[in-house]
Short mmCIF file of C-alpha atoms in Angstrom, two decimals:
data_model
loop_
_atom_site.label_atom_id
_atom_site.label_comp_id
_atom_site.label_asym_id
_atom_site.label_seq_id
_atom_site.Cartn_x
_atom_site.Cartn_y
_atom_site.Cartn_z
CA MET A 1 -70.20 -161.79 -35.21
CA ALA A 2 -72.96 -159.27 -34.46
CA ALA A 3 -76.55 -160.42 -34.95
CA ARG A 4 -78.02 -159.37 -38.27
CA GLU A 5 -81.04 -157.08 -38.16
CA ILE A 6 -84.23 -158.74 -39.37
CA GLY A 7 -85.22 -157.42 -42.77
CA THR A 8 -81.67 -156.84 -43.99
CA TRP A 9 -80.01 -158.98 -46.64
CA CYS A 10 -77.69 -161.68 -45.41
CA SER A 11 -74.09 -161.14 -46.53
CA CYS A 12 -72.99 -164.78 -46.30
CA ARG A 13 -71.53 -166.23 -49.48
CA VAL A 14 -74.48 -168.51 -50.18
CA CYS A 15 -77.14 -165.79 -49.97
CA SER A 16 -74.97 -163.41 -51.99
CA GLU A 17 -74.54 -166.08 -54.68
CA ILE A 18 -78.26 -166.80 -54.74
CA ARG A 19 -79.10 -163.13 -55.28
CA SER A 20 -76.59 -163.01 -58.12
CA THR A 21 -77.97 -166.26 -59.54
CA ILE A 22 -81.50 -164.87 -59.51
CA ASP A 23 -80.31 -161.88 -61.54
CA ARG A 24 -78.64 -164.20 -64.07
CA ILE A 25 -81.69 -166.46 -64.34
CA THR A 26 -84.03 -163.55 -65.00
CA ARG A 27 -81.74 -162.22 -67.75
CA VAL A 28 -81.68 -165.60 -69.49
CA LEU A 29 -85.44 -165.99 -69.14
CA GLU A 30 -85.85 -162.65 -70.89
CA ILE A 31 -84.27 -164.35 -73.92
CA TYR A 32 -85.64 -167.87 -73.79
CA GLY A 33 -88.60 -167.54 -71.44
CA TRP A 34 -91.02 -167.22 -74.37
CA MET A 35 -90.67 -170.98 -74.90
CA LEU A 36 -91.93 -171.59 -71.38
CA ASP A 37 -94.77 -169.12 -71.90
CA ALA A 38 -95.85 -170.82 -75.13
CA TYR A 39 -98.24 -173.74 -75.03
CA VAL A 40 -97.34 -176.86 -77.01
CA VAL A 41 -100.99 -177.02 -78.03
CA ASP A 42 -100.41 -173.78 -80.00
CA PHE A 43 -97.43 -175.22 -81.91
CA PHE A 44 -99.10 -174.99 -85.33
CA GLN A 45 -101.61 -172.27 -84.59
CA ASP A 46 -98.85 -169.83 -83.58
CA ASN A 47 -96.17 -171.17 -85.94
CA VAL A 48 -93.93 -171.80 -82.93
CA TRP A 49 -91.16 -173.70 -84.73
CA GLN A 50 -90.32 -170.61 -86.77
CA LYS A 51 -89.66 -168.67 -83.54
CA VAL A 52 -87.03 -171.10 -82.28
CA PRO A 53 -83.47 -169.99 -83.17
CA LYS A 54 -82.71 -171.02 -86.73
CA CYS A 55 -79.42 -172.69 -85.85
CA TRP A 56 -81.31 -174.84 -83.34
CA THR A 57 -84.09 -175.92 -85.70
CA ASN A 58 -81.65 -176.72 -88.53
CA PHE A 59 -79.70 -178.95 -86.17
CA LEU A 60 -82.61 -180.50 -84.28
CA ASP A 61 -84.38 -181.48 -87.51
CA GLY A 62 -81.46 -183.87 -88.04
CA ALA A 63 -81.17 -185.11 -84.45
CA SER A 64 -83.15 -188.03 -83.12
CA PRO A 65 -85.28 -187.86 -79.96
CA GLU A 66 -82.94 -190.49 -78.49
CA GLU A 67 -79.91 -188.24 -78.98
CA LEU A 68 -81.79 -185.28 -77.52
CA GLY A 69 -82.70 -187.29 -74.41
CA ASN A 70 -79.07 -188.26 -73.82
CA TRP A 71 -77.89 -184.71 -74.37
CA MET A 72 -80.45 -183.15 -72.02
CA LEU A 73 -79.35 -185.50 -69.24
CA LYS A 74 -75.69 -184.64 -70.00
CA GLU A 75 -74.88 -188.23 -70.77
CA SER A 76 -72.21 -189.23 -73.23
CA GLY A 77 -72.73 -191.13 -76.44
CA SER A 78 -73.75 -188.49 -78.97
CA LYS A 79 -71.24 -187.78 -81.73
CA LEU A 80 -73.21 -184.80 -83.01
CA VAL A 81 -71.72 -181.31 -82.99
CA TRP A 82 -74.34 -179.32 -81.10
CA PRO A 83 -74.93 -175.58 -81.71
CA LEU A 84 -72.71 -173.49 -79.45
CA SER A 85 -75.66 -171.47 -78.13
CA LEU A 86 -77.44 -174.68 -77.03
CA LEU A 87 -74.27 -175.91 -75.33
CA ALA A 88 -73.88 -172.56 -73.58
CA LEU A 89 -77.49 -172.66 -72.39
CA ARG A 90 -77.07 -176.18 -71.01
CA ALA A 91 -73.91 -175.14 -69.17
CA PHE A 92 -75.70 -172.11 -67.75
CA ILE A 93 -78.67 -174.13 -66.51
CA GLU A 94 -76.34 -176.63 -64.87
CA SER A 95 -74.46 -173.82 -63.12
CA VAL A 96 -77.51 -172.07 -61.64
CA GLU A 97 -80.17 -174.75 -61.02
CA ILE A 98 -80.62 -176.40 -57.64
CA PRO A 99 -78.97 -179.81 -58.13
CA ARG A 100 -81.59 -182.56 -58.42
CA ASP A 101 -79.31 -185.48 -57.52
CA HIS A 102 -80.52 -186.68 -54.11
CA LYS A 103 -77.38 -188.76 -53.62
CA GLY A 104 -75.12 -185.72 -53.83
CA THR A 105 -73.98 -183.62 -50.88
CA SER A 106 -74.66 -180.24 -52.48
CA LYS A 107 -76.81 -178.15 -50.17
CA PHE A 108 -77.59 -174.43 -50.16
CA LYS A 109 -77.48 -173.29 -46.56
CA CYS A 110 -77.63 -169.76 -45.20
CA SER A 111 -75.19 -169.51 -42.31
CA SER A 112 -72.89 -166.97 -40.69
CA ASP A 113 -69.93 -169.32 -41.01
CA ASP A 114 -70.43 -169.40 -44.79
CA THR A 115 -70.96 -173.15 -45.08
CA ARG A 116 -72.56 -174.07 -48.38
CA PHE A 117 -72.01 -177.79 -48.67
CA VAL A 118 -73.42 -179.74 -45.76
CA ASN A 119 -74.24 -183.43 -45.73
CA GLU A 120 -77.02 -184.48 -43.39
CA LEU A 121 -78.07 -187.64 -45.19
CA VAL A 122 -79.83 -190.26 -43.13
CA THR A 123 -77.62 -193.32 -42.64
CA ASP A 124 -78.63 -196.91 -43.39
CA ASP A 125 -78.35 -197.73 -39.68
CA GLU A 126 -80.81 -194.96 -38.86
CA LYS A 127 -83.20 -196.26 -41.48
CA LYS A 128 -83.22 -199.71 -39.88
CA ALA A 129 -83.53 -198.45 -36.32
CA GLY A 130 -86.73 -198.14 -34.28
CA VAL A 131 -90.26 -199.36 -34.74
CA LEU A 132 -90.52 -197.93 -38.25
CA GLY A 133 -87.60 -200.05 -39.43
CA GLN A 134 -88.64 -203.21 -37.58
CA PHE A 135 -92.23 -203.28 -38.82
CA ALA A 136 -92.01 -201.46 -42.14
CA ASN A 137 -94.59 -203.78 -43.69
CA LEU A 138 -97.17 -202.63 -41.16
CA PHE A 139 -96.57 -198.96 -41.90
CA THR A 140 -96.69 -199.40 -45.67
CA LYS A 141 -100.11 -201.04 -45.75
CA HIS A 142 -102.52 -198.91 -47.83
CA VAL A 143 -99.56 -196.80 -49.11
CA LYS A 144 -98.47 -196.63 -52.75
CA LYS A 145 -94.79 -197.10 -53.61
CA LYS A 146 -94.06 -193.43 -54.40
CA LYS A 147 -95.71 -192.15 -51.23
CA ARG A 148 -94.05 -194.90 -49.18
CA TYR A 149 -90.64 -193.75 -50.37
CA GLU A 150 -91.37 -190.07 -49.71
CA ILE A 151 -92.68 -190.80 -46.21
CA ASP A 152 -89.62 -192.87 -45.32
CA VAL A 153 -87.26 -190.03 -46.26
CA LEU A 154 -89.24 -187.07 -44.96
CA SER A 155 -90.16 -188.67 -41.62
CA GLN A 156 -86.49 -189.20 -40.81
CA ILE A 157 -85.54 -185.64 -41.75
CA ALA A 158 -88.48 -184.20 -39.78
CA ALA A 159 -87.48 -186.24 -36.71
CA LYS A 160 -83.95 -184.82 -36.94
CA CYS A 161 -85.33 -181.29 -37.22
CA ALA A 162 -87.54 -181.82 -34.18
CA ASN A 163 -84.53 -182.92 -32.17
CA ALA A 164 -82.49 -179.92 -33.36
CA ALA A 165 -85.33 -177.53 -32.52
CA GLY A 166 -85.84 -179.02 -29.07
CA CYS A 167 -89.49 -179.97 -29.60
CA LYS A 168 -91.38 -183.24 -29.96
CA CYS A 169 -94.50 -181.87 -31.63
CA ILE A 170 -95.20 -181.75 -35.36
CA VAL A 171 -98.08 -180.37 -37.43
CA ASP A 172 -98.73 -182.12 -40.75
CA ILE A 173 -100.67 -179.72 -42.97
CA GLY A 174 -102.83 -181.39 -45.63
CA ALA A 175 -102.24 -184.75 -43.95
CA GLY A 176 -104.74 -186.70 -46.02
CA MET A 177 -105.10 -190.24 -44.66
CA GLY A 178 -102.27 -189.71 -42.18
CA HIS A 179 -99.60 -192.00 -43.63
CA LEU A 180 -96.75 -189.59 -42.85
CA ALA A 181 -98.24 -188.78 -39.44
CA ARG A 182 -98.26 -192.46 -38.41
CA ALA A 183 -94.61 -192.82 -39.39
CA LEU A 184 -93.76 -189.81 -37.23
CA ALA A 185 -95.98 -190.73 -34.28
CA TYR A 186 -95.50 -194.49 -34.10
CA GLY A 187 -92.13 -194.76 -35.83
CA HIS A 188 -90.38 -191.78 -34.19
CA GLN A 189 -92.48 -191.34 -31.03
CA LEU A 190 -93.40 -187.74 -31.88
CA CYS A 191 -96.60 -185.89 -31.01
CA VAL A 192 -98.42 -185.20 -34.27
CA VAL A 193 -101.44 -183.08 -35.14
CA CYS A 194 -102.83 -183.58 -38.65
CA VAL A 195 -104.72 -180.74 -40.30
CA GLU A 196 -107.05 -181.88 -43.09
CA GLN A 197 -110.25 -180.33 -44.47
CA ASN A 198 -111.73 -183.49 -45.97
CA GLU A 199 -113.84 -185.18 -43.28
CA SER A 200 -113.83 -188.51 -45.11
CA LEU A 201 -110.03 -188.57 -45.09
CA LEU A 202 -110.03 -187.67 -41.40
CA GLU A 203 -112.24 -190.64 -40.54
CA THR A 204 -110.13 -193.02 -42.63
CA ALA A 205 -106.97 -191.73 -40.97
CA ARG A 206 -108.36 -192.31 -37.47
CA LYS A 207 -109.41 -195.85 -38.38
CA TRP A 208 -105.97 -196.73 -39.78
CA ASP A 209 -104.24 -195.13 -36.76
CA GLU A 210 -106.06 -197.55 -34.49
CA GLN A 211 -105.44 -200.55 -36.74
CA LEU A 212 -101.70 -199.85 -36.91
CA LYS A 213 -101.38 -199.34 -33.16
CA VAL A 214 -103.13 -202.65 -32.49
CA SER A 215 -100.83 -204.43 -34.97
CA ILE A 216 -97.66 -202.96 -33.42
CA THR A 217 -98.82 -203.76 -29.87
CA LYS A 218 -99.05 -207.44 -30.82
CA HIS A 219 -95.29 -207.38 -31.39
CA VAL A 220 -94.24 -204.74 -28.84
CA SER A 221 -96.30 -205.13 -25.67
CA ASP A 222 -94.94 -201.97 -24.03
CA PHE A 223 -95.29 -199.79 -27.14
CA SER A 224 -95.86 -196.17 -26.08
CA GLY A 225 -96.42 -194.36 -29.37
CA LYS A 226 -99.12 -191.70 -29.19
CA LYS A 227 -101.87 -191.66 -31.79
CA PRO A 228 -101.90 -188.65 -34.13
CA GLN A 229 -104.66 -186.13 -33.57
CA HIS A 230 -106.69 -185.42 -36.72
CA VAL A 231 -108.45 -182.07 -36.85
CA SER A 232 -110.14 -179.80 -39.38
CA LEU A 233 -108.73 -176.29 -38.93
CA LEU A 234 -108.60 -173.29 -41.23
CA VAL A 235 -105.13 -172.47 -42.56
CA GLY A 236 -105.75 -168.79 -43.31
CA VAL A 237 -103.53 -166.27 -45.06
CA THR A 238 -104.08 -163.23 -42.84
CA ARG A 239 -102.02 -162.50 -39.74
CA ALA A 240 -105.10 -162.87 -37.53
CA ALA A 241 -105.89 -166.26 -39.08
CA ARG A 242 -102.33 -167.46 -38.54
CA GLN A 243 -102.42 -166.35 -34.91
CA GLN A 244 -105.72 -168.15 -34.39
CA LEU A 245 -104.31 -171.33 -35.91
CA ALA A 246 -101.20 -171.14 -33.70
CA ASN A 247 -103.38 -170.81 -30.59
CA GLN A 248 -105.59 -173.72 -31.65
CA LEU A 249 -102.61 -175.97 -32.32
CA SER A 250 -100.90 -175.04 -29.05
CA GLY A 251 -104.12 -175.83 -27.21
CA ILE A 252 -104.33 -179.28 -28.81
CA PHE A 253 -100.71 -180.12 -27.96
CA VAL A 254 -101.22 -179.06 -24.34
CA GLU A 255 -104.54 -180.90 -23.96
CA LYS A 256 -103.67 -184.12 -25.79
CA PHE A 257 -99.92 -184.41 -25.26
CA HIS A 258 -99.22 -182.10 -22.27
CA ASP A 259 -96.53 -180.36 -24.30
CA ASN A 260 -96.10 -176.63 -24.78
CA SER A 261 -92.56 -176.58 -26.18
CA GLY A 262 -93.62 -175.52 -29.66
CA PHE A 263 -94.10 -177.48 -32.87
CA GLY A 264 -92.64 -178.07 -36.29
CA LEU A 265 -94.45 -177.69 -39.61
CA ILE A 266 -94.18 -180.25 -42.38
CA GLY A 267 -95.73 -180.25 -45.82
CA LEU A 268 -95.28 -183.04 -48.36
CA HIS A 269 -96.04 -181.26 -51.64
CA PRO A 270 -98.37 -178.51 -50.37
CA CYS A 271 -100.23 -177.17 -53.37
CA GLY A 272 -99.70 -173.63 -54.69
CA ASP A 273 -100.16 -170.85 -52.15
CA LEU A 274 -100.35 -173.28 -49.24
CA ALA A 275 -96.56 -173.55 -49.22
CA ALA A 276 -96.22 -169.75 -49.02
CA THR A 277 -98.86 -169.61 -46.26
CA LEU A 278 -96.94 -172.19 -44.24
CA LEU A 279 -93.72 -170.19 -44.62
CA LYS A 280 -95.45 -167.03 -43.40
CA PHE A 281 -96.99 -168.96 -40.52
CA TYR A 282 -93.60 -170.35 -39.54
CA ALA A 283 -91.95 -166.93 -39.77
CA SER A 284 -94.55 -165.06 -37.74
CA GLU A 285 -95.39 -167.54 -34.98
CA GLU A 286 -92.90 -168.13 -32.18
CA LYS A 287 -94.40 -171.54 -31.36
CA ALA A 288 -93.47 -172.76 -34.86
CA ARG A 289 -89.94 -174.04 -34.28
CA PHE A 290 -89.01 -175.59 -37.63
CA ILE A 291 -90.39 -176.17 -41.11
CA CYS A 292 -89.82 -178.88 -43.75
CA ILE A 293 -91.68 -178.50 -47.04
CA VAL A 294 -91.37 -179.91 -50.54
CA GLY A 295 -93.22 -177.61 -52.93
CA CYS A 296 -95.54 -178.51 -55.78
CA CYS A 297 -98.13 -177.07 -58.18
CA TYR A 298 -96.27 -173.80 -58.76
CA MET A 299 -98.80 -172.78 -61.42
CA LYS A 300 -101.40 -172.33 -58.66
CA LEU A 301 -99.34 -169.64 -56.93
CA THR A 302 -100.93 -166.21 -56.64
CA MET A 303 -98.67 -163.63 -58.26
CA GLY A 304 -98.54 -159.89 -58.71
CA ASP A 305 -99.31 -157.10 -56.23
CA ASN A 306 -101.73 -159.17 -54.15
CA THR A 307 -100.63 -159.06 -50.50
CA ASP A 308 -101.55 -162.74 -50.22
CA ARG A 309 -99.31 -163.64 -53.15
CA GLY A 310 -97.31 -166.83 -53.12
CA TYR A 311 -94.65 -165.45 -55.49
CA PRO A 312 -92.53 -163.45 -55.17
CA MET A 313 -92.09 -163.59 -51.38
CA SER A 314 -88.62 -162.13 -50.84
CA GLN A 315 -87.94 -158.43 -50.62
CA TYR A 316 -85.03 -158.93 -53.00
CA LEU A 317 -87.23 -160.05 -55.85
CA LEU A 318 -89.88 -157.48 -55.00
CA GLU A 319 -87.42 -154.58 -54.95
CA ASN A 320 -84.95 -155.59 -57.65
CA ASN A 321 -86.45 -158.00 -60.15
CA ASN A 322 -90.09 -158.79 -59.52
CA TYR A 323 -89.78 -161.19 -62.45
CA GLU A 324 -93.23 -162.36 -63.43
CA LEU A 325 -93.67 -166.00 -64.34
CA SER A 326 -96.56 -167.16 -66.50
CA TYR A 327 -98.97 -169.95 -65.65
CA ALA A 328 -97.50 -172.00 -68.49
CA ALA A 329 -93.95 -171.54 -67.20
CA MET A 330 -94.93 -172.51 -63.67
CA GLU A 331 -96.86 -175.54 -64.93
CA VAL A 332 -94.02 -177.00 -67.00
CA ALA A 333 -91.70 -176.62 -63.98
CA CYS A 334 -93.80 -179.27 -62.21
CA HIS A 335 -93.00 -182.03 -64.70
CA ALA A 336 -90.31 -184.71 -64.56
CA ILE A 337 -87.51 -184.01 -67.00
CA GLU A 338 -85.69 -187.22 -66.04
CA LYS A 339 -88.62 -189.52 -66.86
CA HIS A 340 -89.24 -187.64 -70.10
CA CYS A 341 -85.61 -188.04 -71.18
CA ASP A 342 -85.60 -191.71 -70.18
CA LYS A 343 -88.46 -192.26 -72.61
CA LEU A 344 -86.63 -190.39 -75.36
CA LYS A 345 -83.46 -192.42 -74.78
CA ALA A 346 -85.35 -195.71 -74.89
CA SER A 347 -87.38 -194.75 -77.99
CA ASP A 348 -90.42 -195.21 -75.76
CA TYR A 349 -92.19 -192.00 -76.65
CA SER A 350 -95.27 -193.15 -78.51
CA ASP A 351 -97.45 -191.71 -75.76
CA LEU A 352 -95.64 -188.37 -76.08
CA LYS A 353 -96.94 -188.06 -79.64
CA VAL A 354 -100.19 -186.94 -78.04
CA HIS A 355 -98.59 -183.47 -77.97
CA ALA A 356 -98.61 -183.43 -81.77
CA TYR A 357 -102.12 -184.85 -81.97
CA ARG A 358 -103.43 -182.21 -79.58
CA ALA A 359 -101.65 -179.37 -81.43
CA VAL A 360 -103.17 -180.45 -84.76
CA LEU A 361 -106.61 -180.85 -83.20
CA GLU A 362 -106.35 -177.32 -81.80
CA CYS A 363 -106.20 -175.93 -85.33
CA LEU A 364 -109.29 -177.90 -86.35
CA LEU A 365 -111.26 -176.77 -83.31
CA ILE A 366 -110.38 -173.10 -83.75
CA GLU A 367 -111.39 -173.30 -87.39
CA LYS A 368 -114.81 -174.54 -86.33
CA ASN A 369 -115.22 -172.06 -83.49
CA PRO A 370 -112.52 -169.63 -82.20
CA SER A 371 -114.02 -169.85 -78.70
CA LEU A 372 -112.84 -173.47 -78.53
CA ARG A 373 -109.21 -172.37 -78.23
CA HIS A 374 -107.65 -174.20 -75.28
CA ALA A 375 -110.98 -175.93 -74.65
CA GLN A 376 -111.12 -178.56 -71.94
CA LEU A 377 -111.28 -181.95 -73.66
CA LYS A 378 -111.70 -185.47 -72.36
CA SER A 379 -108.48 -187.13 -71.28
CA THR A 380 -107.38 -190.28 -73.06
CA LYS A 381 -104.39 -192.58 -73.17
CA ILE A 382 -102.78 -192.85 -76.56
CA LYS A 383 -101.50 -196.27 -77.62
CA LEU A 384 -98.85 -197.14 -80.15
CA ASP A 385 -101.46 -197.84 -82.82
CA THR A 386 -103.93 -195.06 -81.95
CA THR A 387 -104.75 -193.09 -85.08
CA PHE A 388 -105.34 -189.36 -85.14
CA ARG A 389 -108.95 -189.94 -86.09
CA GLU A 390 -109.45 -192.27 -83.11
CA TYR A 391 -107.80 -189.72 -80.85
CA CYS A 392 -110.05 -186.89 -82.07
CA SER A 393 -113.17 -188.99 -81.66
CA SER A 394 -112.25 -189.88 -78.09
CA VAL A 395 -111.19 -186.49 -76.71
CA THR A 396 -113.94 -184.42 -78.38
CA ALA A 397 -116.81 -186.66 -77.26
CA ASN A 398 -117.88 -184.00 -74.77
CA LEU A 399 -118.25 -181.31 -77.47
CA ASP A 400 -121.31 -180.52 -79.56
CA VAL A 401 -121.48 -182.62 -82.72
CA GLN A 402 -120.98 -179.59 -84.98
CA HIS A 403 -117.65 -178.91 -83.22
CA GLN A 404 -116.27 -182.43 -83.55
CA PRO A 405 -113.80 -183.00 -86.43
CA THR A 406 -115.24 -184.91 -89.36
CA LYS A 407 -113.56 -187.67 -91.39
CA ALA A 408 -112.77 -185.12 -94.10
CA ASP A 409 -111.22 -182.79 -91.51
CA VAL A 410 -108.78 -185.34 -90.11
CA GLU A 411 -107.79 -186.70 -93.52
CA SER A 412 -107.06 -183.33 -95.16
CA ASP A 413 -103.66 -182.65 -96.70
CA VAL A 414 -102.99 -179.88 -94.17
CA VAL A 415 -103.60 -182.23 -91.28
CA LYS A 416 -101.37 -184.88 -92.85
CA SER A 417 -98.62 -182.29 -93.27
CA PHE A 418 -98.93 -181.28 -89.61
CA LEU A 419 -98.89 -184.87 -88.37
CA GLU A 420 -95.67 -185.53 -90.26
CA GLN A 421 -94.06 -182.87 -88.04
CA TRP A 422 -94.72 -184.80 -84.83
CA LYS A 423 -90.99 -184.93 -84.04
CA ARG A 424 -90.74 -181.14 -84.06
CA VAL A 425 -93.61 -180.92 -81.59
CA LEU A 426 -91.92 -183.49 -79.37
CA ILE A 427 -88.60 -181.64 -79.55
CA PHE A 428 -90.21 -178.31 -78.65
CA ALA A 429 -91.94 -179.91 -75.66
CA SER A 430 -88.56 -181.31 -74.65
CA LEU A 431 -86.88 -177.91 -74.94
CA ARG A 432 -89.45 -176.44 -72.55
CA LEU A 433 -88.63 -179.14 -69.99
CA PHE A 434 -84.94 -178.47 -70.58
CA ILE A 435 -85.35 -174.80 -69.58
CA ALA A 436 -87.95 -175.38 -66.84
CA PRO A 437 -85.43 -175.99 -63.98
CA LEU A 438 -84.69 -172.26 -64.14
CA VAL A 439 -88.29 -171.59 -63.08
CA GLU A 440 -88.33 -174.01 -60.16
CA SER A 441 -84.95 -172.72 -58.98
CA LEU A 442 -86.23 -169.14 -59.15
CA VAL A 443 -89.32 -169.96 -57.06
CA LEU A 444 -87.35 -171.92 -54.45
CA PHE A 445 -84.54 -169.36 -54.25
CA ASP A 446 -87.21 -166.72 -53.65
CA ARG A 447 -88.54 -168.73 -50.70
CA PHE A 448 -85.00 -169.27 -49.45
CA LEU A 449 -84.29 -165.53 -49.46
CA TYR A 450 -87.62 -164.81 -47.78
CA LEU A 451 -86.52 -166.88 -44.79
CA SER A 452 -82.97 -165.56 -44.95
CA GLU A 453 -84.19 -161.95 -44.82
CA LEU A 454 -86.03 -162.85 -41.63
CA ASN A 455 -82.82 -164.31 -40.17
CA LEU A 456 -84.28 -167.82 -40.18
CA SER A 457 -81.32 -169.69 -41.74
CA PRO A 458 -82.93 -171.78 -44.52
CA SER A 459 -81.46 -174.65 -46.49
CA LEU A 460 -82.34 -176.25 -49.83
CA LYS A 461 -81.40 -179.74 -50.95
CA ALA A 462 -82.73 -182.51 -53.18
CA GLU A 463 -83.80 -185.31 -50.83
CA PHE A 464 -85.94 -187.56 -53.07
CA ASP A 465 -84.96 -189.56 -56.12
CA SER A 466 -86.29 -187.35 -58.93
CA ARG A 467 -87.35 -190.39 -60.98
CA VAL A 468 -89.58 -191.50 -58.12
CA SER A 469 -90.68 -188.08 -56.88
CA PRO A 470 -90.07 -185.31 -59.48
CA ARG A 471 -90.59 -182.44 -57.02
CA ASN A 472 -87.74 -183.51 -54.82
CA ILE A 473 -86.16 -180.38 -53.30
CA LEU A 474 -86.71 -179.86 -49.58
CA LEU A 475 -86.73 -176.41 -47.96
CA VAL A 476 -85.83 -176.58 -44.27
CA SER A 477 -85.40 -174.02 -41.50
CA THR A 478 -84.94 -174.60 -37.79
CA LYS A 479 -85.09 -171.80 -35.25
CA LYS A 480 -82.53 -171.61 -32.51
CA LYS A 481 -83.90 -172.21 -29.04
CA THR A 482 -83.07 -168.60 -28.16
CA ASP A 483 -84.75 -167.05 -31.20
CA THR A 484 -87.29 -164.31 -30.57
CA LEU A 485 -89.74 -163.24 -33.24
CA SER A 486 -90.93 -159.98 -31.74
CA LYS A 487 -89.45 -157.96 -34.60
CA LEU A 488 -91.01 -160.00 -37.39
CA ASP A 489 -94.51 -158.49 -37.48
CA SER A 490 -93.56 -155.63 -39.79
CA TYR A 491 -91.84 -157.97 -42.26
CA VAL A 492 -94.40 -160.77 -42.57
CA ASP A 493 -97.58 -160.00 -44.52
#
């Protein structure tokens, strides 16, 4: 098969399906996207419940949160006859979203041989092998359970990518205290450079590097793992900044590790535009041989006509859809639908009633001063027996006294009427989470096509348990050893 020209659309079945899926998602969001754009806090102020389809509200008023939780997770047990339009929407979302089951084999992969379903799961034997498996308790010191799990999975995948790309060097962007870097360096014997702006985190990382190496050496006298290098470098968005960063990183790998074979890029939940910057860096720099990133904080993406935008990135979306996503839609796509539904199913949603409390309080604040709409309030944890008055007193403590709700305010008949509708507020918040996977899929498909258009063969697959790590879909691309990037300059901003 002849090589595809960079900048043209890939004709493989997977990329063709993704472009079609993007078109379908945008059409559905034109109908139901308003729910994602709406803020739950405005539920009463904007009379949101009246905007939801009448057949839905009539039905949902009679359904329990427990039944809704089961239905959203597509679990059996409900004997209710759900509205056909809701059933159709659920079937559509299931057909177009990126599957979130990390145990499944479903994987979107751009390839000339048209292979969509590829299983590259790490085996149990591989998990137990090596220093990382033998002395797991040493590596997990200082690390919380969620991060420990993510590091275990991502370090193994990154090591496989490094082997496939023919390089032993990895750059961890936003490395923090270096937990992932130590797993890669000491557990997989890779050369790792950590880029972190916070000097305090850098110092802590260096200290823990040394402590871990000393601990391992007590058990393995001939241990040869190389300590990660922690540096503070600018990860810029311009082409000149990316080139400077590539030169700096190459210099460090040559000086510290005597290796000039190139490096891989990893990012465990890079925030907002950082993920897009890493993708552009990978695409434009020949020394960058592979990339593994799990996105996060989509609401912080720069959108629109800005050349430094984080969304959309692909020419397909720019030329054919350019579907704009609101801050609210991007923000709700960062939440865990599985954990939310688990609470609904278990009738453990007392803390979720805070949505209703906040929506009622919004009306009181706007009545006192319209400029207080969407005001930043103090955060508080709501308990089972927390009253609305107690809630208001706690979260408005940072406001001027004249703006804080009075006893008469919170005990008015209007407020009591609103509070009785707490279930409607909860259901609307749940509906937003139900539709939100369309947003995350759209953002990740856009990144997939961006790499595909540059002939960089991306793949997308859920690799983390979504109940442990809600943003669980990994975007991976590995360059062939013969790849040349000389034609990319005109296609990468």
